[in-house]
Coordinates of C-alpha atoms in Angstrom, one line a residue:
M18 CA 70.7 123.9 -117.0
R19 CA 71.6 120.2 -117.0
L20 CA 68.6 119.6 -119.3
Y21 CA 70.6 121.1 -122.3
T22 CA 73.5 118.8 -121.8
L23 CA 71.6 115.5 -121.5
S24 CA 71.8 113.1 -124.4
K25 CA 68.8 111.1 -125.5
R26 CA 70.0 108.1 -123.6
Q27 CA 70.4 110.1 -120.4
F28 CA 67.0 111.8 -121.0
V29 CA 65.3 108.4 -121.2
L30 CA 67.2 107.2 -118.2
V31 CA 65.9 110.1 -116.1
F32 CA 62.3 109.0 -116.8
I33 CA 63.2 105.3 -116.2
C34 CA 64.6 106.2 -112.8
F35 CA 61.5 108.3 -112.0
F36 CA 59.0 105.5 -112.8
A37 CA 61.2 102.8 -111.2
A38 CA 61.3 104.8 -107.9
F39 CA 57.6 105.4 -108.2
G40 CA 56.8 101.8 -108.9
V41 CA 58.9 100.7 -105.8
S42 CA 56.9 103.1 -103.6
V43 CA 53.6 101.7 -104.9
L44 CA 54.7 98.1 -104.3
I45 CA 55.8 98.9 -100.8
G46 CA 52.3 100.5 -100.3
V47 CA 50.6 97.4 -101.7
T48 CA 52.3 95.2 -99.2
G49 CA 51.7 97.7 -96.4
P50 CA 49.0 97.6 -93.7
S51 CA 45.4 98.6 -94.1
I52 CA 44.7 102.2 -93.4
D53 CA 41.8 101.6 -90.9
V54 CA 40.4 99.2 -88.4
T55 CA 36.7 98.3 -88.4
N56 CA 34.7 96.7 -85.6
S57 CA 31.0 95.8 -86.3
T58 CA 28.1 94.9 -84.0
Q59 CA 24.6 94.0 -85.1
H60 CA 21.5 94.9 -83.1
A61 CA 17.9 93.7 -83.6
V62 CA 15.1 96.2 -84.1
T63 CA 11.9 95.7 -82.2
D64 CA 8.7 97.8 -81.8
S65 CA 10.0 99.0 -78.4
N66 CA 13.7 99.3 -79.1
Y67 CA 14.9 102.2 -81.2
S68 CA 17.7 103.2 -78.8
F69 CA 21.1 101.6 -78.8
V70 CA 24.0 101.9 -76.4
L71 CA 27.3 101.4 -78.1
E72 CA 30.8 101.2 -76.6
S73 CA 33.8 101.9 -78.8
P74 CA 36.8 99.6 -78.9
S75 CA 40.0 100.6 -77.1
L76 CA 41.6 103.6 -78.8
T77 CA 45.2 105.0 -78.7
K78 CA 46.8 108.2 -79.9
F79 CA 47.7 106.4 -83.1
S80 CA 44.0 105.7 -83.8
R81 CA 43.7 109.5 -84.5
S82 CA 40.0 109.6 -85.4
L83 CA 36.8 107.6 -84.8
W84 CA 33.8 107.1 -87.2
L85 CA 30.5 105.4 -86.3
T86 CA 28.2 104.4 -89.1
A87 CA 24.9 102.6 -89.2
I88 CA 23.6 100.2 -91.9
I89 CA 19.9 99.3 -91.9
N90 CA 19.4 95.6 -92.7
S91 CA 16.1 94.6 -94.3
T92 CA 14.9 91.7 -96.4
E93 CA 11.6 93.2 -97.4
Y94 CA 11.0 96.3 -99.5
K95 CA 7.6 97.6 -100.5
N96 CA 9.1 99.6 -103.4
D97 CA 12.1 99.3 -105.6
K98 CA 13.7 102.3 -103.8
I99 CA 13.2 103.7 -100.4
Q100 CA 14.2 107.2 -99.5
R101 CA 13.1 108.9 -96.3
K102 CA 14.3 111.2 -93.5
L103 CA 15.6 109.7 -90.2
R104 CA 16.1 111.7 -87.0
V105 CA 19.3 110.5 -85.3
D106 CA 19.8 111.6 -81.6
V107 CA 23.3 110.9 -80.2
T108 CA 24.7 111.2 -76.6
V109 CA 28.4 111.0 -76.2
R110 CA 30.1 109.8 -73.0
A111 CA 33.8 109.1 -72.3
R112 CA 35.5 106.8 -69.7
K113 CA 37.5 108.7 -67.2
G114 CA 40.5 107.5 -65.2
D115 CA 38.3 105.9 -62.5
A116 CA 36.6 103.7 -65.2
S117 CA 33.3 105.6 -64.8
W118 CA 31.4 107.0 -67.8
E119 CA 30.9 110.7 -67.8
R120 CA 29.0 112.8 -70.3
L121 CA 31.2 115.3 -72.1
E122 CA 30.5 118.8 -70.8
Y123 CA 30.7 120.5 -74.2
L124 CA 28.3 118.1 -75.9
N125 CA 24.5 118.1 -75.4
I126 CA 22.2 115.6 -77.0
L127 CA 23.1 115.9 -80.7
S128 CA 20.2 115.6 -83.1
H129 CA 20.3 115.8 -86.9
E130 CA 18.4 114.4 -89.8
R131 CA 19.9 111.8 -92.1
D132 CA 18.7 110.5 -95.5
L133 CA 17.9 106.8 -95.5
M134 CA 18.3 105.4 -99.1
C135 CA 17.7 101.8 -99.9
S136 CA 17.2 99.6 -103.0
K137 CA 16.6 96.0 -103.7
K138 CA 19.8 95.7 -105.6
D139 CA 22.3 97.4 -103.3
G140 CA 20.5 97.4 -100.0
C141 CA 20.7 100.5 -97.7
Q142 CA 23.6 102.9 -97.8
P143 CA 25.6 103.5 -94.6
I144 CA 24.6 106.5 -92.5
L145 CA 27.3 108.5 -90.8
V146 CA 26.3 108.8 -87.2
V147 CA 29.4 110.3 -85.5
H148 CA 32.9 111.4 -86.5
I149 CA 35.3 112.4 -83.7
G150 CA 38.3 114.0 -85.3
V151 CA 40.5 114.4 -82.2
L152 CA 40.6 111.5 -79.7
E153 CA 41.0 112.7 -76.1
F154 CA 39.9 109.5 -74.4
A155 CA 40.6 105.7 -74.9
H156 CA 37.0 104.7 -74.7
Y157 CA 33.7 106.3 -75.8
Q158 CA 30.1 105.4 -75.3
F159 CA 27.3 106.5 -77.7
T160 CA 23.6 106.3 -77.1
V161 CA 22.0 106.4 -80.5
E162 CA 18.2 106.8 -81.0
L163 CA 16.6 106.5 -84.4
K164 CA 13.3 108.1 -85.1
G165 CA 11.2 107.5 -88.2
L166 CA 12.3 104.0 -88.8
E167 CA 9.6 101.4 -89.5
T168 CA 10.0 98.0 -87.9
S169 CA 8.4 96.3 -90.9
Q170 CA 11.2 97.6 -93.2
A171 CA 14.2 97.1 -90.8
N172 CA 15.1 93.7 -89.3
S173 CA 18.4 94.8 -87.7
I174 CA 21.0 97.5 -87.7
T175 CA 24.8 97.0 -88.1
F176 CA 26.9 99.6 -86.3
C177 CA 30.5 99.9 -87.5
F178 CA 33.3 101.6 -85.6
R179 CA 36.1 102.7 -87.8
S180 CA 39.5 104.3 -86.8
Y181 CA 43.0 104.6 -88.2
N182 CA 45.2 101.5 -88.0
P183 CA 48.0 102.2 -85.5
V184 CA 50.4 100.3 -87.7
F185 CA 49.6 102.5 -90.7
S186 CA 50.0 105.6 -88.5
N187 CA 53.5 104.4 -87.6
M188 CA 54.3 103.8 -91.3
E189 CA 53.0 107.2 -92.2
I190 CA 55.3 108.9 -89.7
W191 CA 58.4 107.1 -90.9
F192 CA 57.8 107.6 -94.6
R193 CA 57.0 111.3 -94.1
F194 CA 60.2 111.6 -92.1
I195 CA 62.1 109.8 -94.9
F196 CA 60.7 112.2 -97.6
L197 CA 61.4 115.1 -95.3
V198 CA 65.1 114.2 -95.0
L199 CA 65.4 113.6 -98.7
T200 CA 63.7 116.9 -99.5
F201 CA 66.0 118.7 -97.2
I202 CA 69.1 117.2 -98.9
V203 CA 67.8 117.9 -102.4
T204 CA 66.9 121.5 -101.4
C205 CA 70.4 122.1 -100.0
M206 CA 72.1 120.6 -103.1
F207 CA 70.0 122.6 -105.5
A208 CA 70.7 125.8 -103.6
H209 CA 74.4 125.0 -103.4
A210 CA 74.4 124.5 -107.2
L211 CA 72.8 127.9 -107.9
R212 CA 74.9 129.8 -105.4
K213 CA 77.4 131.0 -108.0
F214 CA 74.8 132.5 -110.2
S215 CA 72.9 135.7 -109.8
I216 CA 69.1 135.4 -109.5
R217 CA 68.8 137.4 -112.7
D218 CA 70.5 134.6 -114.6
W219 CA 68.1 131.9 -113.3
S220 CA 65.5 130.5 -115.6
V221 CA 61.8 130.6 -114.7
E222 CA 61.9 126.9 -113.7
Q223 CA 64.9 127.4 -111.4
K224 CA 63.3 130.4 -109.7
W225 CA 60.1 128.4 -109.0
L226 CA 62.0 125.4 -107.8
S227 CA 63.7 127.6 -105.2
V228 CA 60.1 128.2 -103.9
L229 CA 58.6 124.8 -104.4
L230 CA 61.3 122.8 -102.7
P231 CA 60.9 124.7 -99.3
L232 CA 57.1 124.3 -99.7
L233 CA 57.7 120.6 -100.2
L234 CA 59.4 120.5 -96.8
L235 CA 56.2 121.9 -95.4
Y236 CA 54.1 119.4 -97.4
N237 CA 56.0 116.6 -95.7
N238 CA 55.3 118.4 -92.5
P239 CA 58.1 118.4 -90.0
V240 CA 55.5 118.9 -87.1
F241 CA 53.3 116.0 -88.2
P242 CA 54.1 113.9 -85.0
L243 CA 52.3 116.6 -83.0
I244 CA 49.0 115.1 -84.2
F245 CA 49.7 112.1 -81.9
L246 CA 51.3 114.1 -79.1
V247 CA 48.9 116.9 -78.6
N248 CA 45.1 116.6 -77.9
S249 CA 44.2 119.5 -80.2
W250 CA 42.8 120.1 -83.7
V251 CA 45.5 122.7 -84.4
P252 CA 48.2 120.2 -85.8
V253 CA 45.5 118.7 -88.1
I254 CA 44.7 122.2 -89.4
V255 CA 48.4 123.0 -89.8
D256 CA 49.0 119.8 -91.8
T257 CA 46.0 120.6 -94.1
I258 CA 47.2 124.2 -94.6
F259 CA 50.7 122.9 -95.5
Q260 CA 49.4 120.4 -98.0
T261 CA 46.9 122.8 -99.6
T262 CA 49.5 125.5 -99.9
F263 CA 52.0 123.3 -101.7
L264 CA 49.5 121.9 -104.1
S265 CA 48.3 125.5 -104.9
A266 CA 51.9 126.6 -105.4
L267 CA 52.4 123.7 -107.8
L268 CA 49.3 124.8 -109.8
L269 CA 50.6 128.3 -109.9
F270 CA 54.0 127.1 -111.1
W271 CA 52.5 125.4 -114.1
L272 CA 50.7 128.6 -115.2
C273 CA 53.8 130.8 -114.7
A274 CA 56.2 128.3 -116.3
Y275 CA 54.2 128.0 -119.6
H276 CA 53.5 131.7 -119.7
G277 CA 56.9 132.9 -118.5
I278 CA 58.9 130.6 -120.8
R279 CA 57.9 132.8 -123.8
Q280 CA 57.6 136.2 -122.1
S281 CA 60.5 137.9 -120.3
D282 CA 58.5 140.9 -119.2
R283 CA 56.6 139.6 -116.1
K284 CA 54.9 142.6 -114.5
W285 CA 52.9 141.9 -111.4
M286 CA 49.5 143.2 -112.6
K287 CA 49.5 141.6 -116.1
F288 CA 51.5 138.5 -115.5
Y289 CA 51.0 137.3 -111.9
L290 CA 47.7 138.8 -110.7
P291 CA 45.2 136.8 -112.9
K292 CA 47.0 133.5 -112.0
V293 CA 47.1 134.4 -108.3
I294 CA 43.3 135.1 -108.3
I295 CA 42.4 131.8 -109.9
V296 CA 44.7 129.6 -107.8
G297 CA 44.2 131.7 -104.6
A298 CA 40.4 131.3 -104.8
M299 CA 40.8 127.5 -104.8
W300 CA 43.3 127.7 -102.0
I301 CA 41.0 129.8 -99.8
I302 CA 38.0 127.5 -100.5
G303 CA 40.0 124.4 -99.6
I304 CA 41.3 125.9 -96.4
T305 CA 37.8 127.3 -95.5
M306 CA 36.1 123.9 -95.9
T307 CA 38.7 122.0 -93.8
C308 CA 38.8 124.6 -91.0
W309 CA 35.0 124.8 -91.0
Q310 CA 34.7 121.0 -90.8
Q311 CA 37.3 120.7 -88.0
Y312 CA 35.7 123.5 -85.9
R313 CA 32.2 122.3 -86.3
G314 CA 33.2 118.7 -85.7
L315 CA 35.0 119.7 -82.4
Y316 CA 31.7 120.7 -80.9
D317 CA 29.3 118.5 -82.9
P318 CA 30.7 115.1 -83.9
T319 CA 27.5 114.4 -85.8
F320 CA 28.1 117.3 -88.2
N321 CA 28.3 116.9 -91.9
Y322 CA 27.5 119.1 -94.9
K323 CA 23.8 118.2 -94.7
V324 CA 23.6 120.5 -91.6
D325 CA 24.5 123.4 -93.8
S326 CA 24.2 122.1 -97.3
G327 CA 23.6 125.6 -98.9
N328 CA 27.1 126.9 -97.9
F329 CA 28.8 123.6 -98.7
V330 CA 27.3 123.3 -102.2
A331 CA 28.0 126.9 -102.9
L332 CA 31.7 126.5 -102.0
I333 CA 32.0 123.3 -104.0
S334 CA 30.4 125.0 -107.0
I335 CA 32.7 128.0 -106.8
F336 CA 35.7 125.7 -106.5
F337 CA 34.7 123.8 -109.6
V338 CA 34.2 127.1 -111.5
F339 CA 37.7 128.3 -110.7
G340 CA 39.0 124.8 -111.4
A341 CA 37.5 124.9 -114.9
L342 CA 38.9 128.3 -115.5
Y343 CA 42.3 127.1 -114.4
L344 CA 42.2 124.1 -116.8
L345 CA 41.1 126.3 -119.7
Y346 CA 43.8 128.9 -119.0
L347 CA 46.5 126.2 -118.6
L348 CA 45.5 124.5 -121.9
F349 CA 45.6 127.9 -123.6
L350 CA 49.1 128.7 -122.3
V351 CA 50.4 125.2 -123.3
I352 CA 49.1 125.5 -126.8
R353 CA 50.5 129.1 -127.2
A354 CA 53.9 128.0 -125.9
F355 CA 54.2 125.0 -128.2
T356 CA 52.9 127.1 -131.2
E357 CA 55.4 130.0 -130.7
L358 CA 58.5 128.1 -129.4
R359 CA 58.5 124.7 -131.1
S360 CA 60.9 126.0 -133.8
L361 CA 63.5 126.9 -131.1
P362 CA 65.5 123.7 -130.2
Y363 CA 66.3 124.5 -126.6
M364 CA 62.9 126.1 -125.8
N365 CA 61.2 123.1 -127.4
L366 CA 63.3 120.7 -125.2
R367 CA 62.2 122.6 -122.1
L368 CA 58.6 122.5 -123.1
Q369 CA 58.6 118.8 -123.9
F370 CA 60.3 117.8 -120.6
M371 CA 58.1 120.0 -118.5
T372 CA 54.9 118.8 -120.3
I373 CA 55.7 115.0 -120.1
L374 CA 56.5 115.2 -116.4
M375 CA 53.4 117.3 -115.7
L376 CA 51.2 114.9 -117.5
C377 CA 52.6 112.0 -115.4
V378 CA 51.6 113.8 -112.2
V379 CA 48.2 114.9 -113.6
I380 CA 47.3 111.4 -114.9
V381 CA 48.3 109.5 -111.7
S382 CA 46.6 112.1 -109.5
T383 CA 43.4 111.8 -111.5
V384 CA 43.4 108.0 -111.3
I385 CA 43.9 108.1 -107.5
T386 CA 41.0 110.6 -107.2
I387 CA 38.7 108.5 -109.3
L388 CA 39.6 105.4 -107.4
R389 CA 39.1 107.2 -104.1
Y390 CA 35.8 109.1 -104.7
G391 CA 34.4 107.6 -107.9
V392 CA 32.6 109.7 -110.4
S393 CA 30.4 111.4 -107.8
V394 CA 32.5 113.6 -105.6
I395 CA 29.8 115.1 -103.5
K396 CA 28.2 112.7 -101.1
E397 CA 26.9 112.7 -97.5
D398 CA 30.2 112.0 -95.7
F399 CA 32.5 113.7 -98.2
V400 CA 33.8 116.4 -95.8
S401 CA 34.4 113.9 -93.0
E402 CA 36.2 111.6 -95.4
L403 CA 38.5 114.4 -96.4
S404 CA 40.2 113.9 -93.1
T405 CA 41.2 110.3 -93.8
Y406 CA 43.1 111.5 -97.0
Y407 CA 43.7 108.0 -98.3
K408 CA 42.0 104.6 -98.6
N409 CA 45.0 102.3 -98.3
S410 CA 48.8 102.4 -97.9
A411 CA 49.3 102.1 -101.7
E412 CA 47.3 105.2 -102.3
F413 CA 49.2 107.1 -99.6
L414 CA 52.6 106.2 -100.9
A415 CA 51.6 106.6 -104.5
F416 CA 50.5 110.2 -104.0
Y417 CA 53.3 111.2 -101.7
S418 CA 56.1 109.6 -103.7
L419 CA 54.7 111.0 -106.9
L420 CA 54.9 114.6 -105.8
N421 CA 58.3 114.2 -104.0
L422 CA 59.9 112.4 -107.0
Y423 CA 58.4 115.0 -109.4
L424 CA 60.3 117.8 -107.6
Y425 CA 63.5 115.7 -107.1
T426 CA 63.5 115.0 -110.9
M427 CA 63.0 118.7 -111.8
A428 CA 65.7 119.7 -109.3
F429 CA 68.2 117.3 -111.0
V430 CA 67.3 118.3 -114.5
Y431 CA 67.1 122.1 -113.9
S432 CA 70.2 122.4 -111.8
P433 CA 73.2 123.9 -113.5
S434 CA 75.6 121.6 -115.4
K435 CA 79.2 121.2 -114.4
N436 CA 80.5 123.6 -117.0
A437 CA 77.8 126.2 -116.7
Y438 CA 80.0 128.6 -114.7
K439 CA 82.6 128.9 -117.4
D440 CA 81.3 132.1 -118.9
S441 CA 84.2 132.7 -121.2
Y442 CA 83.7 129.4 -122.9
F443 CA 80.0 129.9 -123.4
K444 CA 80.2 133.5 -124.5
D445 CA 83.0 132.8 -127.0
N446 CA 81.2 129.9 -128.6
P447 CA 78.0 131.1 -130.3
T448 CA 76.8 127.5 -130.5
F449 CA 76.4 127.4 -126.7
A450 CA 75.7 131.0 -126.0
M451 CA 72.0 130.4 -125.5
L452 CA 72.5 127.7 -122.9
N453 CA 73.6 130.0 -120.2
E454 CA 71.6 133.1 -121.0
S455 CA 68.8 134.3 -118.8
E456 CA 65.4 135.0 -120.3
D457 CA 65.8 138.7 -119.6
D458 CA 69.0 138.8 -121.6
M459 CA 67.4 137.0 -124.5
G460 CA 64.5 139.4 -124.4
S461 CA 66.7 142.5 -124.4
E462 CA 68.8 141.1 -127.3
D463 CA 65.7 140.6 -129.3
E464 CA 64.8 144.3 -128.7
E465 CA 68.3 145.4 -129.7
N466 CA 68.1 143.3 -132.9
Q467 CA 64.8 144.9 -133.8
R468 CA 66.2 148.4 -133.2
T469 CA 69.3 147.6 -135.3
S470 CA 67.1 146.3 -138.2
L471 CA 65.0 149.4 -138.0
T472 CA 68.0 151.7 -138.1
S473 CA 69.6 149.9 -141.0
S474 CA 66.4 150.0 -143.0
R475 CA 66.2 153.7 -142.4
Y476 CA 69.7 154.2 -143.7
Q477 CA 69.0 152.1 -146.7
D478 CA 65.9 154.2 -147.5
S479 CA 67.9 157.5 -147.2
D480 CA 70.6 156.1 -149.5
N481 CA 68.1 155.1 -152.1
E482 CA 66.6 158.6 -152.1

């Protein structure tokens, strides 16, 4: 691996290039367009008016999704905090080609309960009224009726239409395409560098990179433009499956790398099965939640987890349980790896590089998640917000460039060096013999050394007798 031949200066230069490229991506995102477009209208509340007719702004394919939220405005509160149930009835119509409004056939009057929570300090929290995940028409009309709202506590209601910014959608398409091309080039170069070596001679990092790089191609999603070309929820589901699969494979890689670097005997039942169960459970939960939300939202745009809170909370709880098990297991493997291999110079170098790079990804991802959702992850519109993915262009480019640059850096460091194929040189020189040995060879040599020592000790005992 090139990692063994890097000097300290080159080692530092690798990280400088990584953070420089990441910083440039973040700066481009900071100067980029906003991720969404918001249009607000305010309506007065009277004793006889609890029904409102709202028309959405003009939408295009690049608008992708539409959210309608309601904010109750009030200047008088009887208590410090107000929390009550509201019945929200919604009727959805769409404008056809002849400019007439027609009620959508698959949608009846949609009725759900929403929690109204207000306080003197923060006012009333927004209520998610409608979320349309796939836009089939350019204009929508909503008839919203609120039941259970007291006029004495509500002066007016502000309705906000929110959709993706078409400029951001164009930027996302181009940057995904750029990362897709770069990933394809890196994958071909990495495969070309390893073509001279047998798979048996690959290290655990090289074997996993040969899996992660093709999955990164799917993460960048070569069929992403179909979201704007096809009026279907299938491309959205495919994109989510690609992203969830890559992230799950990355989590599985960390477990296998820290465990496999100190163990050459990797049987399926003992080595892979426990890891696949933990990561696979989180993958299944993530896919289930997204598909469930998309399917329900297709026939009920007012759907959120409050409709079926029991199942949602159960899935989130199970996800957190497996997430905690994953963190504990990973921490255990990291500690064991450093404890057992820190005295070996080359193994210690592999551990240090892999750990530093992994910590960079984990820390930045945690910061993005906290900035996105705050400390409280579960909230009323959490599932619907999952489909927006990011809050701004900087967040989008930070996360995408982080994962892509992470694998590009590993592909460069873990690719074979220029002189790696000169077997005669490495085998004749005991100083470099370890650089090109596979982990299986190292494990078999250890067993042979143990047998030799046992045999020699037996001969010595017989001579003494």
